[in-house]
């Protein structure tokens, strides 16, 4: 088994059904190996669309989308799709071919430092230099992409590593334990009690749901909470679908292109619970309005988002 075969085995272990991409010399070993598997390949017309298609697949299935492209221009062409997935917290695995390991840094034909180029908008990136690292790298990549605040992970694999023989292939089993990556997903008990106290006092509470609710598959819980305590819900654009459009407790989308009455309801509430939303300018173009004369509760899996655009009364991660 060579490195390319090992990559396919890794994708099969992660139950990947479709890979979007465009073949080229540096990724040819991968595409030769995938022909012997049941994984379907979708040929796109430009690499940017490979990333967009993988992103779309992830949005629908909730599983990381996968795309595979060649080195140089193939890799740089996916950047727009990767940046989009990062902005929207979409889990995705991007596999890029690379020139021979011994030629890295030599400015040879179709060489590009893709790991460096995407550094600001991937959760993590790998440059695989040892074929025996492939199982570990893919196991970690899928774990990182689909946990915590989800996002894209890029794996750059030189062609000689794809062709190298791997000894004793075994895909890691069980949970991934990374010393430097331990996302927190359980709410802080003390902060939750503070939220409950504020809810008991509130006269005009409202929930603003963002894309994080959908990504964490928590729309059922949010809907049940809204119905039980009769708390209206508005959503950001990324949060569309959290509530049925005609649900009596749903007031519509907020923001520049949202419903005027949804914006008014959010602005005039005395308790605003932001769930899985970034408080970005398209949803809240005047952050002062959602902190003035009201209690703001901001719930997000990514602590970096809490308080970034509007200071919460009660942060909850």
mmCIF file of C-alpha atoms in Angstrom:
data_model
loop_
_atom_site.group_PDB
_atom_site.id
_atom_site.type_symbol
_atom_site.label_atom_id
_atom_site.label_comp_id
_atom_site.label_asym_id
_atom_site.label_seq_id
_atom_site.Cartn_x
_atom_site.Cartn_y
_atom_site.Cartn_z
ATOM 1 C CA UNK A 1 0.000 0.000 0.000
ATOM 2 C CA UNK A 2 1.296 3.437 -0.883
ATOM 3 C CA UNK A 3 0.454 6.789 0.665
ATOM 4 C CA UNK A 4 -2.338 7.501 -1.801
ATOM 5 C CA UNK A 5 -3.990 4.169 -0.978
ATOM 6 C CA UNK A 6 -3.681 5.027 2.709
ATOM 7 C CA UNK A 7 -5.465 8.343 2.168
ATOM 8 C CA UNK A 8 -8.387 6.503 0.570
ATOM 9 C CA UNK A 9 -8.508 4.048 3.488
ATOM 10 C CA UNK A 10 -8.630 7.010 5.867
ATOM 11 C CA UNK A 11 -11.518 8.597 3.964
ATOM 12 C CA UNK A 12 -13.386 5.295 3.954
ATOM 13 C CA UNK A 13 -12.864 4.979 7.713
ATOM 14 C CA UNK A 14 -14.448 8.428 8.093
ATOM 15 C CA UNK A 15 -17.372 7.287 5.901
ATOM 16 C CA UNK A 16 -16.681 9.832 3.175
ATOM 17 C CA UNK A 17 -18.948 9.189 0.185
ATOM 18 C CA UNK A 18 -18.047 12.004 -2.219
ATOM 19 C CA UNK A 19 -14.879 13.934 -3.038
ATOM 20 C CA UNK A 20 -15.033 17.084 -5.161
ATOM 21 C CA UNK A 21 -11.977 18.117 -7.132
ATOM 22 C CA UNK A 22 -9.881 18.446 -10.241
ATOM 23 C CA UNK A 23 -6.910 16.140 -11.000
ATOM 24 C CA UNK A 24 -3.407 17.364 -11.717
ATOM 25 C CA UNK A 25 0.095 15.889 -11.675
ATOM 26 C CA UNK A 26 0.781 16.410 -7.962
ATOM 27 C CA UNK A 27 -2.503 14.812 -6.891
ATOM 28 C CA UNK A 28 -2.609 12.046 -9.549
ATOM 29 C CA UNK A 29 -1.598 9.197 -7.187
ATOM 30 C CA UNK A 30 -4.593 10.041 -5.010
ATOM 31 C CA UNK A 31 -6.969 10.056 -7.986
ATOM 32 C CA UNK A 32 -5.528 6.780 -9.283
ATOM 33 C CA UNK A 33 -6.200 5.136 -5.917
ATOM 34 C CA UNK A 34 -9.701 6.511 -5.481
ATOM 35 C CA UNK A 35 -10.780 4.722 -8.680
ATOM 36 C CA UNK A 36 -10.461 1.424 -6.810
ATOM 37 C CA UNK A 37 -12.797 2.558 -4.027
ATOM 38 C CA UNK A 38 -16.533 3.165 -3.731
ATOM 39 C CA UNK A 39 -15.981 6.868 -3.057
ATOM 40 C CA UNK A 40 -17.598 8.941 -5.770
ATOM 41 C CA UNK A 41 -15.540 11.707 -7.352
ATOM 42 C CA UNK A 42 -17.191 14.808 -8.769
ATOM 43 C CA UNK A 43 -15.199 16.646 -11.434
ATOM 44 C CA UNK A 44 -15.659 20.397 -11.193
ATOM 45 C CA UNK A 45 -14.648 23.053 -13.698
ATOM 46 C CA UNK A 46 -12.527 25.183 -11.388
ATOM 47 C CA UNK A 47 -10.971 24.346 -8.036
ATOM 48 C CA UNK A 48 -12.815 27.169 -6.275
ATOM 49 C CA UNK A 49 -16.024 25.247 -6.911
ATOM 50 C CA UNK A 50 -14.511 22.112 -5.361
ATOM 51 C CA UNK A 51 -14.260 23.947 -2.051
ATOM 52 C CA UNK A 52 -17.718 25.519 -2.441
ATOM 53 C CA UNK A 53 -19.269 22.132 -3.295
ATOM 54 C CA UNK A 54 -17.580 20.432 -0.330
ATOM 55 C CA UNK A 55 -18.817 23.287 1.851
ATOM 56 C CA UNK A 56 -22.351 22.833 0.551
ATOM 57 C CA UNK A 57 -22.203 19.100 1.215
ATOM 58 C CA UNK A 58 -21.113 19.768 4.797
ATOM 59 C CA UNK A 59 -23.914 22.266 5.348
ATOM 60 C CA UNK A 60 -26.495 19.691 4.269
ATOM 61 C CA UNK A 61 -25.093 16.556 5.906
ATOM 62 C CA UNK A 62 -23.422 17.960 9.013
ATOM 63 C CA UNK A 63 -20.330 15.913 8.146
ATOM 64 C CA UNK A 64 -17.044 17.392 6.886
ATOM 65 C CA UNK A 65 -17.046 17.931 3.131
ATOM 66 C CA UNK A 66 -13.934 16.800 1.238
ATOM 67 C CA UNK A 67 -12.214 18.249 -1.813
ATOM 68 C CA UNK A 68 -8.924 17.319 -3.491
ATOM 69 C CA UNK A 69 -6.887 19.449 -5.897
ATOM 70 C CA UNK A 70 -3.394 19.640 -7.300
ATOM 71 C CA UNK A 71 -0.498 21.877 -6.283
ATOM 72 C CA UNK A 72 0.237 25.481 -7.271
ATOM 73 C CA UNK A 73 -2.707 27.113 -9.042
ATOM 74 C CA UNK A 74 -4.958 24.191 -8.117
ATOM 75 C CA UNK A 75 -4.303 24.813 -4.446
ATOM 76 C CA UNK A 76 -4.481 28.603 -4.618
ATOM 77 C CA UNK A 77 -7.770 28.441 -6.516
ATOM 78 C CA UNK A 78 -9.539 26.797 -3.552
ATOM 79 C CA UNK A 79 -8.721 29.707 -1.241
ATOM 80 C CA UNK A 80 -11.996 31.590 -1.731
ATOM 81 C CA UNK A 81 -14.044 28.499 -0.879
ATOM 82 C CA UNK A 82 -11.866 27.758 2.146
ATOM 83 C CA UNK A 83 -12.222 31.333 3.404
ATOM 84 C CA UNK A 84 -16.002 31.100 2.988
ATOM 85 C CA UNK A 85 -16.129 27.867 4.984
ATOM 86 C CA UNK A 86 -13.986 29.409 7.709
ATOM 87 C CA UNK A 87 -16.201 32.499 7.949
ATOM 88 C CA UNK A 88 -19.316 30.327 8.232
ATOM 89 C CA UNK A 89 -17.726 27.701 10.563
ATOM 90 C CA UNK A 90 -18.236 24.862 8.074
ATOM 91 C CA UNK A 91 -16.315 21.583 8.637
ATOM 92 C CA UNK A 92 -14.239 20.713 5.594
ATOM 93 C CA UNK A 93 -11.132 18.726 4.650
ATOM 94 C CA UNK A 94 -9.039 20.125 1.813
ATOM 95 C CA UNK A 95 -6.464 17.727 0.330
ATOM 96 C CA UNK A 96 -3.839 19.389 -1.843
ATOM 97 C CA UNK A 97 -1.095 17.747 -3.844
ATOM 98 C CA UNK A 98 2.393 19.188 -3.535
ATOM 99 C CA UNK A 99 5.691 18.931 -5.389
ATOM 100 C CA UNK A 100 8.363 16.442 -4.258
ATOM 101 C CA UNK A 101 9.438 16.965 -0.660
ATOM 102 C CA UNK A 102 13.081 17.467 -1.708
ATOM 103 C CA UNK A 103 12.044 20.317 -4.013
ATOM 104 C CA UNK A 104 10.050 22.296 -1.455
ATOM 105 C CA UNK A 105 11.246 25.882 -1.348
ATOM 106 C CA UNK A 106 12.948 25.669 -4.752
ATOM 107 C CA UNK A 107 10.239 27.559 -6.659
ATOM 108 C CA UNK A 108 9.791 24.647 -9.036
ATOM 109 C CA UNK A 109 6.894 24.351 -11.481
ATOM 110 C CA UNK A 110 3.499 24.660 -9.740
ATOM 111 C CA UNK A 111 4.904 24.945 -6.232
ATOM 112 C CA UNK A 112 2.985 27.174 -3.816
ATOM 113 C CA UNK A 113 3.185 27.449 -0.044
ATOM 114 C CA UNK A 114 -0.498 26.657 0.413
ATOM 115 C CA UNK A 115 -0.263 25.969 4.159
ATOM 116 C CA UNK A 116 1.182 29.450 4.585
ATOM 117 C CA UNK A 117 -1.317 31.026 2.197
ATOM 118 C CA UNK A 118 -4.388 29.756 4.078
ATOM 119 C CA UNK A 119 -3.004 30.195 7.589
ATOM 120 C CA UNK A 120 -5.401 32.991 8.511
ATOM 121 C CA UNK A 121 -8.572 31.108 7.585
ATOM 122 C CA UNK A 122 -8.170 27.438 8.439
ATOM 123 C CA UNK A 123 -8.570 25.839 11.837
ATOM 124 C CA UNK A 124 -5.351 23.922 11.199
ATOM 125 C CA UNK A 125 -3.138 22.782 8.353
ATOM 126 C CA UNK A 126 -0.723 19.898 7.821
ATOM 127 C CA UNK A 127 2.240 19.413 5.507
ATOM 128 C CA UNK A 128 2.790 15.650 5.472
ATOM 129 C CA UNK A 129 6.450 14.714 5.070
ATOM 130 C CA UNK A 130 6.340 11.122 6.324
ATOM 131 C CA UNK A 131 3.987 8.616 4.718
ATOM 132 C CA UNK A 132 3.519 6.815 8.051
ATOM 133 C CA UNK A 133 1.937 9.970 9.493
ATOM 134 C CA UNK A 134 -1.024 9.837 7.106
ATOM 135 C CA UNK A 135 -3.433 7.829 9.354
ATOM 136 C CA UNK A 136 -2.757 10.053 12.378
ATOM 137 C CA UNK A 137 -3.005 13.266 10.364
ATOM 138 C CA UNK A 138 -6.377 12.365 8.827
ATOM 139 C CA UNK A 139 -7.812 11.193 12.142
ATOM 140 C CA UNK A 140 -6.785 14.474 13.770
ATOM 141 C CA UNK A 141 -7.952 16.551 10.810
ATOM 142 C CA UNK A 142 -11.498 15.180 10.867
ATOM 143 C CA UNK A 143 -11.624 15.600 14.650
ATOM 144 C CA UNK A 144 -10.463 19.224 14.514
ATOM 145 C CA UNK A 145 -12.742 20.120 11.595
ATOM 146 C CA UNK A 146 -15.896 18.734 13.211
ATOM 147 C CA UNK A 147 -15.525 19.640 16.898
ATOM 148 C CA UNK A 148 -15.671 22.863 18.888
ATOM 149 C CA UNK A 149 -16.202 25.731 16.488
ATOM 150 C CA UNK A 150 -16.193 23.795 13.230
ATOM 151 C CA UNK A 151 -14.103 24.820 10.261
ATOM 152 C CA UNK A 152 -11.791 23.809 7.404
ATOM 153 C CA UNK A 153 -8.563 21.826 7.825
ATOM 154 C CA UNK A 154 -6.034 21.620 4.972
ATOM 155 C CA UNK A 155 -3.725 18.647 4.356
ATOM 156 C CA UNK A 156 -0.853 19.252 1.916
ATOM 157 C CA UNK A 157 0.760 16.027 0.663
ATOM 158 C CA UNK A 158 3.842 15.948 -1.620
ATOM 159 C CA UNK A 159 3.641 13.556 -4.550
ATOM 160 C CA UNK A 160 6.575 11.475 -3.320
ATOM 161 C CA UNK A 161 4.762 10.905 -0.007
ATOM 162 C CA UNK A 162 1.677 9.761 -1.920
ATOM 163 C CA UNK A 163 3.826 7.255 -3.832
ATOM 164 C CA UNK A 164 5.860 6.079 -0.823
ATOM 165 C CA UNK A 165 5.157 2.668 0.717
ATOM 166 C CA UNK A 166 3.447 2.786 4.102
ATOM 167 C CA UNK A 167 4.266 0.074 6.623
ATOM 168 C CA UNK A 168 1.586 -1.528 8.795
ATOM 169 C CA UNK A 169 -1.301 0.805 7.967
ATOM 170 C CA UNK A 170 -3.759 1.130 10.833
ATOM 171 C CA UNK A 171 -6.322 3.864 11.180
ATOM 172 C CA UNK A 172 -6.439 5.125 14.797
ATOM 173 C CA UNK A 173 -9.506 4.137 16.807
ATOM 174 C CA UNK A 174 -11.272 5.853 19.674
ATOM 175 C CA UNK A 175 -11.261 9.484 20.729
ATOM 176 C CA UNK A 176 -8.590 11.907 19.579
ATOM 177 C CA UNK A 177 -6.650 13.475 22.451
ATOM 178 C CA UNK A 178 -4.632 16.529 21.424
ATOM 179 C CA UNK A 179 -2.758 18.332 24.167
ATOM 180 C CA UNK A 180 -3.204 21.753 22.588
ATOM 181 C CA UNK A 181 -6.777 21.329 21.352
ATOM 182 C CA UNK A 182 -9.496 20.702 23.926
ATOM 183 C CA UNK A 183 -12.689 22.581 23.020
ATOM 184 C CA UNK A 184 -15.193 23.159 25.835
ATOM 185 C CA UNK A 185 -18.801 22.265 25.014
ATOM 186 C CA UNK A 186 -20.358 21.994 28.483
ATOM 187 C CA UNK A 187 -21.906 25.176 29.852
ATOM 188 C CA UNK A 188 -20.582 26.734 33.055
ATOM 189 C CA UNK A 189 -23.029 25.916 35.884
ATOM 190 C CA UNK A 190 -22.607 29.231 37.729
ATOM 191 C CA UNK A 191 -23.218 31.264 34.576
ATOM 192 C CA UNK A 192 -26.285 29.165 33.724
ATOM 193 C CA UNK A 193 -27.772 29.985 37.153
ATOM 194 C CA UNK A 194 -27.209 33.689 36.446
ATOM 195 C CA UNK A 195 -29.088 33.353 33.153
ATOM 196 C CA UNK A 196 -32.013 31.641 34.899
ATOM 197 C CA UNK A 197 -32.244 34.482 37.453
ATOM 198 C CA UNK A 198 -32.353 37.064 34.680
ATOM 199 C CA UNK A 199 -35.011 35.074 32.821
ATOM 200 C CA UNK A 200 -37.204 35.073 35.914
ATOM 201 C CA UNK A 201 -37.052 38.896 36.059
ATOM 202 C CA UNK A 202 -37.369 39.597 32.316
ATOM 203 C CA UNK A 203 -40.562 41.103 30.886
ATOM 204 C CA UNK A 204 -39.555 41.081 27.195
ATOM 205 C CA UNK A 205 -36.995 38.289 26.652
ATOM 206 C CA UNK A 206 -35.961 37.248 23.149
ATOM 207 C CA UNK A 207 -33.589 34.686 21.629
ATOM 208 C CA UNK A 208 -31.363 35.500 18.655
ATOM 209 C CA UNK A 209 -30.222 32.258 17.039
ATOM 210 C CA UNK A 210 -27.182 32.064 14.763
ATOM 211 C CA UNK A 211 -25.592 29.412 12.602
ATOM 212 C CA UNK A 212 -23.953 27.796 15.613
ATOM 213 C CA UNK A 213 -27.340 26.386 16.641
ATOM 214 C CA UNK A 214 -27.631 24.516 13.345
ATOM 215 C CA UNK A 215 -23.989 23.400 13.328
ATOM 216 C CA UNK A 216 -24.381 21.907 16.800
ATOM 217 C CA UNK A 217 -27.726 20.336 15.811
ATOM 218 C CA UNK A 218 -29.406 22.066 18.750
ATOM 219 C CA UNK A 219 -32.396 23.510 16.897
ATOM 220 C CA UNK A 220 -34.744 20.976 18.560
ATOM 221 C CA UNK A 221 -33.634 22.017 22.045
ATOM 222 C CA UNK A 222 -33.880 25.719 21.219
ATOM 223 C CA UNK A 223 -37.349 25.279 19.740
ATOM 224 C CA UNK A 224 -38.537 23.315 22.774
ATOM 225 C CA UNK A 225 -37.116 25.971 25.124
ATOM 226 C CA UNK A 226 -38.834 28.756 23.186
ATOM 227 C CA UNK A 227 -42.195 26.959 23.193
ATOM 228 C CA UNK A 228 -42.065 25.949 26.850
ATOM 229 C CA UNK A 229 -41.253 29.418 28.203
ATOM 230 C CA UNK A 230 -42.981 31.422 25.431
ATOM 231 C CA UNK A 231 -39.825 33.286 24.408
ATOM 232 C CA UNK A 232 -39.830 34.702 20.853
ATOM 233 C CA UNK A 233 -36.970 33.825 18.487
ATOM 234 C CA UNK A 234 -35.244 35.852 15.785
ATOM 235 C CA UNK A 235 -32.374 34.570 13.687
ATOM 236 C CA UNK A 236 -29.342 35.776 11.790
ATOM 237 C CA UNK A 237 -28.951 34.806 8.139
ATOM 238 C CA UNK A 238 -26.814 31.805 9.135
ATOM 239 C CA UNK A 239 -29.508 30.848 11.652
ATOM 240 C CA UNK A 240 -32.313 30.557 9.097
ATOM 241 C CA UNK A 241 -33.986 27.180 9.580
ATOM 242 C CA UNK A 242 -33.622 27.086 13.348
ATOM 243 C CA UNK A 243 -37.380 27.730 13.568
ATOM 244 C CA UNK A 244 -40.067 27.007 10.975
ATOM 245 C CA UNK A 245 -40.927 30.199 9.092
ATOM 246 C CA UNK A 246 -44.571 30.110 10.193
ATOM 247 C CA UNK A 247 -43.898 29.135 13.800
ATOM 248 C CA UNK A 248 -45.866 31.502 16.096
ATOM 249 C CA UNK A 249 -42.776 32.159 18.242
ATOM 250 C CA UNK A 250 -40.553 33.026 15.260
ATOM 251 C CA UNK A 251 -40.275 36.709 14.368
ATOM 252 C CA UNK A 252 -37.976 36.328 11.349
ATOM 253 C CA UNK A 253 -34.450 37.307 10.380
ATOM 254 C CA UNK A 254 -32.700 40.347 11.838
ATOM 255 C CA UNK A 255 -30.147 42.618 10.206
ATOM 256 C CA UNK A 256 -29.859 44.862 7.159
ATOM 257 C CA UNK A 257 -31.972 42.508 5.045
ATOM 258 C CA UNK A 258 -34.140 41.231 7.870
ATOM 259 C CA UNK A 259 -37.683 41.988 8.980
ATOM 260 C CA UNK A 260 -38.244 45.442 10.541
ATOM 261 C CA UNK A 261 -40.405 43.944 13.284
ATOM 262 C CA UNK A 262 -37.706 41.358 14.081
ATOM 263 C CA UNK A 263 -35.130 44.122 14.476
ATOM 264 C CA UNK A 264 -37.538 46.157 16.602
ATOM 265 C CA UNK A 265 -38.344 43.185 18.837
ATOM 266 C CA UNK A 266 -34.647 42.513 19.428
ATOM 267 C CA UNK A 267 -33.801 46.171 20.058
ATOM 268 C CA UNK A 268 -36.677 46.686 22.497
ATOM 269 C CA UNK A 269 -36.180 43.490 24.505
ATOM 270 C CA UNK A 270 -34.993 43.657 28.106
ATOM 271 C CA UNK A 271 -33.185 40.307 27.919
ATOM 272 C CA UNK A 272 -31.435 39.228 24.725
ATOM 273 C CA UNK A 273 -29.989 35.719 24.503
ATOM 274 C CA UNK A 274 -27.557 35.446 21.590
ATOM 275 C CA UNK A 275 -26.969 31.762 20.794
ATOM 276 C CA UNK A 276 -24.280 30.699 18.321
ATOM 277 C CA UNK A 277 -24.153 34.132 16.674
ATOM 278 C CA UNK A 278 -21.145 36.375 16.064
ATOM 279 C CA UNK A 279 -22.943 39.722 16.478
ATOM 280 C CA UNK A 280 -21.507 40.638 13.077
ATOM 281 C CA UNK A 281 -22.427 43.802 11.192
ATOM 282 C CA UNK A 282 -24.920 42.135 8.825
ATOM 283 C CA UNK A 283 -27.058 41.032 11.768
ATOM 284 C CA UNK A 284 -26.309 43.863 14.200
ATOM 285 C CA UNK A 285 -24.982 47.006 12.533
ATOM 286 C CA UNK A 286 -25.240 49.014 15.764
ATOM 287 C CA UNK A 287 -23.934 46.848 18.638
ATOM 288 C CA UNK A 288 -24.753 49.597 21.170
ATOM 289 C CA UNK A 289 -28.465 48.972 20.578
ATOM 290 C CA UNK A 290 -28.299 45.388 21.831
ATOM 291 C CA UNK A 291 -26.468 46.345 25.012
ATOM 292 C CA UNK A 292 -28.419 49.498 25.905
ATOM 293 C CA UNK A 293 -31.031 49.076 28.663
ATOM 294 C CA UNK A 294 -30.998 45.304 28.426
ATOM 295 C CA UNK A 295 -29.220 42.218 29.710
ATOM 296 C CA UNK A 296 -27.184 40.532 26.978
ATOM 297 C CA UNK A 297 -26.433 36.832 27.329
ATOM 298 C CA UNK A 298 -23.959 35.578 24.730
ATOM 299 C CA UNK A 299 -23.658 31.804 24.302
ATOM 300 C CA UNK A 300 -20.974 30.496 21.967
ATOM 301 C CA UNK A 301 -18.608 27.525 21.746
ATOM 302 C CA UNK A 302 -15.798 29.862 20.678
ATOM 303 C CA UNK A 303 -14.800 32.131 23.600
ATOM 304 C CA UNK A 304 -13.061 34.483 21.138
ATOM 305 C CA UNK A 305 -16.463 35.502 19.742
ATOM 306 C CA UNK A 306 -17.978 36.406 23.105
ATOM 307 C CA UNK A 307 -17.621 40.121 23.632
ATOM 308 C CA UNK A 308 -15.779 40.718 20.368
ATOM 309 C CA UNK A 309 -18.422 43.037 18.939
ATOM 310 C CA UNK A 310 -20.710 43.636 21.917
ATOM 311 C CA UNK A 311 -19.877 43.273 25.597
ATOM 312 C CA UNK A 312 -22.223 40.709 27.192
ATOM 313 C CA UNK A 313 -23.701 41.042 30.670
ATOM 314 C CA UNK A 314 -23.409 37.271 31.051
ATOM 315 C CA UNK A 315 -20.946 35.335 28.865
ATOM 316 C CA UNK A 316 -21.651 31.618 28.549
ATOM 317 C CA UNK A 317 -19.523 29.113 26.681
#
